[in-house]
XYZ file of C-alpha atoms in Angstrom:
330
model
C -82.877 172.187 98.675
C -86.672 172.327 99.026
C -87.363 170.975 95.529
C -85.029 168.039 96.056
C -86.623 167.322 99.451
C -90.067 167.408 97.844
C -88.964 164.916 95.194
C -87.551 162.588 97.823
C -90.722 162.822 99.916
C -92.858 162.113 96.856
C -90.693 159.119 95.926
C -90.927 157.765 99.470
C -94.713 158.153 99.472
C -95.097 156.392 96.123
C -92.789 153.564 97.199
C -94.848 153.082 100.342
C -98.065 153.076 98.332
C -96.619 150.335 96.132
C -96.197 147.998 99.110
C -98.737 145.258 98.466
C -98.579 143.229 101.667
C -99.284 146.155 103.969
C -102.775 147.419 104.589
C -103.782 150.267 106.842
C -100.433 151.931 107.326
C -100.010 153.576 103.932
C -101.470 156.926 104.918
C -101.123 156.578 108.645
C -97.985 158.632 109.262
C -97.989 160.685 106.083
C -98.857 164.235 107.064
C -98.001 166.269 103.982
C -100.671 167.230 101.488
C -100.425 165.120 98.333
C -101.920 167.925 96.303
C -104.552 170.625 96.276
C -108.029 169.753 97.429
C -110.338 168.637 94.646
C -113.624 170.534 94.552
C -115.654 167.492 93.541
C -118.152 166.177 96.049
C -116.405 162.785 96.063
C -112.928 163.480 94.614
C -111.218 161.005 92.338
C -108.447 160.405 94.870
C -110.959 159.393 97.535
C -112.667 157.095 95.046
C -109.347 155.362 94.438
C -108.754 155.045 98.203
C -112.253 153.618 98.698
C -111.613 151.135 95.888
C -108.302 150.173 97.492
C -110.028 149.578 100.836
C -112.623 147.422 99.084
C -110.073 145.291 97.207
C -107.897 144.772 100.306
C -111.006 143.730 102.267
C -111.782 141.231 99.500
C -108.232 139.939 99.864
C -108.851 139.386 103.606
C -112.141 137.637 102.880
C -110.467 135.273 100.392
C -107.608 134.563 102.821
C -110.130 133.540 105.478
C -111.960 131.363 102.941
C -108.747 129.642 101.878
C -107.715 129.195 105.514
C -110.805 127.158 106.332
C -108.840 124.100 105.159
C -105.416 125.230 104.007
C -102.676 126.265 106.483
C -102.209 130.041 106.512
C -98.489 129.707 105.680
C -99.386 127.819 102.516
C -101.571 130.764 101.501
C -98.641 133.071 102.271
C -96.371 130.976 100.047
C -98.765 131.004 97.069
C -99.365 134.723 97.515
C -95.586 135.319 97.655
C -95.079 133.380 94.406
C -97.785 135.414 92.647
C -96.267 138.669 93.943
C -92.795 137.513 92.858
C -93.974 136.918 89.288
C -95.776 140.279 89.136
C -92.903 142.206 90.726
C -90.289 140.587 88.475
C -92.349 141.673 85.470
C -92.642 145.184 86.957
C -88.856 145.487 87.433
C -88.256 144.337 83.872
C -90.901 146.743 82.516
C -89.404 149.637 84.495
C -85.961 148.971 83.037
C -84.192 149.299 86.402
C -81.564 147.103 88.021
C -82.824 144.001 89.822
C -80.748 144.318 92.987
C -81.027 147.989 93.887
C -78.347 150.433 94.917
C -75.109 148.973 96.339
C -74.958 149.768 100.005
C -78.768 149.621 100.335
C -79.234 145.905 99.703
C -79.073 144.950 103.351
C -81.882 147.402 104.030
C -83.834 145.938 101.094
C -83.482 142.444 102.560
C -84.473 143.771 105.980
C -87.587 145.283 104.432
C -88.368 141.905 102.874
C -88.022 140.104 106.208
C -90.312 142.569 107.989
C -92.825 142.273 105.158
C -92.809 138.476 105.283
C -93.299 138.412 109.054
C -96.082 140.992 108.806
C -97.868 139.048 106.085
C -97.551 135.726 107.935
C -98.901 137.149 111.188
C -101.734 139.039 109.481
C -102.905 135.982 107.534
C -102.742 133.865 110.700
C -104.897 136.351 112.590
C -107.389 136.590 109.697
C -107.882 132.827 109.736
C -108.147 132.439 113.531
C -109.955 135.648 114.559
C -113.218 137.222 113.420
C -112.482 139.134 110.226
C -113.368 142.550 111.646
C -111.249 141.992 114.785
C -108.203 140.905 112.772
C -108.534 143.983 110.545
C -108.934 146.338 113.515
C -105.789 144.941 115.185
C -103.832 145.327 111.934
C -104.830 148.985 111.852
C -102.748 149.685 114.966
C -99.642 149.694 112.764
C -99.740 153.412 111.841
C -99.369 154.215 115.535
C -96.356 151.921 115.831
C -94.944 153.441 112.647
C -95.267 156.916 114.146
C -93.060 155.848 117.060
C -90.527 153.901 114.987
C -90.159 156.865 112.636
C -88.689 158.902 115.493
C -85.284 157.144 115.665
C -85.126 155.858 112.069
C -86.495 158.822 110.098
C -85.417 161.566 112.490
C -88.960 162.682 113.283
C -89.748 164.380 116.583
C -91.508 162.442 119.331
C -94.551 164.449 120.292
C -97.128 164.041 123.004
C -99.651 163.140 120.311
C -97.688 160.003 119.328
C -97.516 158.796 122.934
C -101.211 159.450 123.546
C -102.076 157.722 120.264
C -100.209 154.584 121.335
C -102.034 154.485 124.675
C -105.434 155.054 123.073
C -104.712 152.457 120.386
C -103.710 149.850 122.975
C -106.916 150.610 124.897
C -108.766 149.903 121.659
C -106.968 146.552 121.308
C -107.940 145.707 124.896
C -111.598 146.360 124.059
C -111.364 144.149 120.982
C -109.548 141.389 122.899
C -111.606 141.701 126.145
C -109.207 139.708 128.379
C -110.944 137.821 131.166
C -108.841 139.433 133.921
C -110.311 142.817 132.951
C -113.784 141.934 131.662
C -114.507 138.630 133.365
C -115.393 135.416 131.578
C -117.121 135.911 128.254
C -116.347 136.313 124.572
C -112.630 136.979 125.059
C -110.345 136.444 122.067
C -107.386 134.081 122.284
C -104.514 136.159 123.747
C -101.864 134.309 121.721
C -103.641 134.960 118.424
C -104.165 138.614 119.339
C -100.477 138.815 120.252
C -99.532 137.394 116.850
C -101.788 139.977 115.196
C -100.137 142.796 117.154
C -96.685 141.437 116.282
C -97.748 141.511 112.639
C -98.887 145.115 112.985
C -95.517 146.005 114.528
C -93.677 144.288 111.668
C -95.892 146.146 109.193
C -94.845 149.396 110.841
C -91.159 148.422 110.639
C -91.568 147.470 106.985
C -93.337 150.733 106.197
C -90.683 152.890 107.860
C -88.024 150.914 105.991
C -89.886 151.458 102.714
C -90.025 155.198 103.349
C -86.277 155.213 103.923
C -85.613 153.154 100.800
C -88.035 155.231 98.734
C -85.501 158.060 98.721
C -83.183 156.057 96.443
C -84.843 152.825 95.286
C -87.471 152.210 92.625
C -90.781 150.963 94.046
C -90.744 147.830 91.887
C -87.328 146.830 93.261
C -88.548 147.246 96.853
C -91.554 145.008 96.169
C -89.335 142.519 94.307
C -87.129 142.094 97.389
C -90.205 141.534 99.566
C -91.466 138.856 97.185
C -88.053 137.186 96.861
C -87.499 137.030 100.627
C -91.080 135.841 101.178
C -90.754 132.987 98.681
C -87.464 131.845 100.231
C -88.827 132.099 103.797
C -92.287 130.674 103.163
C -91.245 127.446 101.447
C -89.712 125.762 104.550
C -92.515 127.069 106.797
C -95.341 126.016 104.460
C -94.301 122.719 102.868
C -94.196 120.483 106.011
C -97.930 120.956 106.639
C -99.000 121.707 103.076
C -102.320 120.437 101.715
C -102.926 120.185 97.975
C -105.585 122.794 97.101
C -108.818 121.913 95.377
C -109.641 123.674 92.078
C -111.902 126.076 94.016
C -109.081 126.849 96.470
C -106.689 127.546 93.584
C -109.204 130.072 92.272
C -109.535 131.632 95.737
C -105.757 132.023 96.044
C -105.544 133.462 92.553
C -108.219 135.919 93.674
C -106.022 136.865 96.642
C -103.237 137.858 94.275
C -105.531 139.730 91.890
C -107.393 141.632 94.625
C -104.098 142.581 96.262
C -102.768 143.935 92.971
C -105.961 145.918 92.354
C -105.835 147.329 95.900
C -102.186 148.298 95.495
C -102.820 150.119 92.207
C -105.883 151.906 93.613
C -104.098 153.155 96.719
C -101.064 154.255 94.697
C -103.315 156.424 92.521
C -105.297 157.625 95.536
C -102.236 158.858 97.422
C -100.995 160.708 94.365
C -104.298 162.566 94.012
C -105.593 163.043 97.559
C -104.388 164.734 100.742
C -103.009 162.398 103.397
C -105.629 163.149 106.056
C -108.569 162.471 103.738
C -106.838 159.413 102.332
C -106.382 158.018 105.840
C -110.037 158.515 106.701
C -111.214 156.886 103.463
C -108.880 153.923 104.006
C -110.796 152.991 107.149
C -113.619 151.793 104.943
C -111.658 148.536 104.934
C -112.812 147.870 108.508
C -116.426 148.462 107.453
C -116.069 146.123 104.479
C -114.365 143.476 106.649
C -117.192 143.612 109.183
C -119.712 143.282 106.354
C -117.951 140.242 104.855
C -117.742 138.669 108.322
C -121.497 139.042 108.801
C -122.428 137.792 105.313
C -120.023 134.866 104.919
C -119.115 133.755 108.456
C -122.005 134.966 110.648
C -119.515 137.081 112.647
C -121.597 139.879 114.123
C -119.294 142.570 115.627
C -120.058 143.204 119.282
C -119.665 146.367 121.353
C -115.997 145.624 122.094
C -115.057 145.425 118.421
C -116.970 148.609 117.589
C -115.590 150.586 120.539
C -112.059 149.316 119.978
C -112.214 150.174 116.286
C -113.413 153.689 117.163
C -110.440 154.247 119.505
C -107.885 152.886 117.032
C -109.300 154.947 114.174
C -109.326 158.074 116.351
C -105.703 157.548 117.410
C -104.522 157.117 113.828
C -106.491 160.093 112.532
C -104.885 162.160 115.283
C -101.471 161.233 113.869
C -102.559 162.099 110.337
C -103.706 165.551 111.480
C -100.433 166.555 113.099
C -98.468 169.538 111.750
C -98.980 169.663 107.985
C -95.997 171.846 107.230
C -92.415 171.075 108.155
C -90.480 173.894 109.782
C -88.148 175.736 107.474
C -84.502 175.183 107.917
């Protein structure tokens, strides 16, 4: 029934928007209009999306600050604990069951594992790459999500998805500038770039899983599973090399949790009010903010490779967002 399908699609979209560890992919493969266009010059939905991009860029800035001395996995662990506390409160406030629908719990755990791996890889790349480059690489995940959605969500594989992958990978090559293609110069570490790409792929897997779960599971339960799995997985990976944070570093990590929560709430509201294509375009302000923070705080001036690569990745994702806006009847 069309009305039931619309409700399921809306639930999936809202569940995806309530996914706090993922940035960049929220609007990337959503192609349906979230609502009628708002006549305002700068609609409220776009303001929310711009605010979400700002808060998530602040999160990245604070992660890089904390990672100047603390291991990135320790930051992941503290962030996971903060998210666990917030998500447990959200489940209790929503009055829903803690463990989700029987028969879907394995998928909930799977979503948590993908989310943890995505968060770990993204934080590692933020700490070890220029902030703008790490953010640009993370923004390849909508393209991966478009491909993964074909077998798992039953979407059709179109020429546009294939072309978008190729263009996006060309963008990554420009950001990375490997020496065998560009000669010796300011090439990024291939291993760190590979970890960033692996994180983007895991983000895409997590997002597709969230869309599948969003048909039946409450958003707070999905986030709770991510936080629970992340706490369990991060403790053994973080404690062996853990360093006790200074008071300033505790404040920075608290800021990571707060900025993430603010970004999550902003994007959730933005996707409810704004069309997917416009939301996607506005979300790319995060790359601009990340480049700005890199210049101001770390003297990381983006070069031509970063700018050209970002342009290709943005273009490939916008192409996905502009694909057929109406599903065929039947």
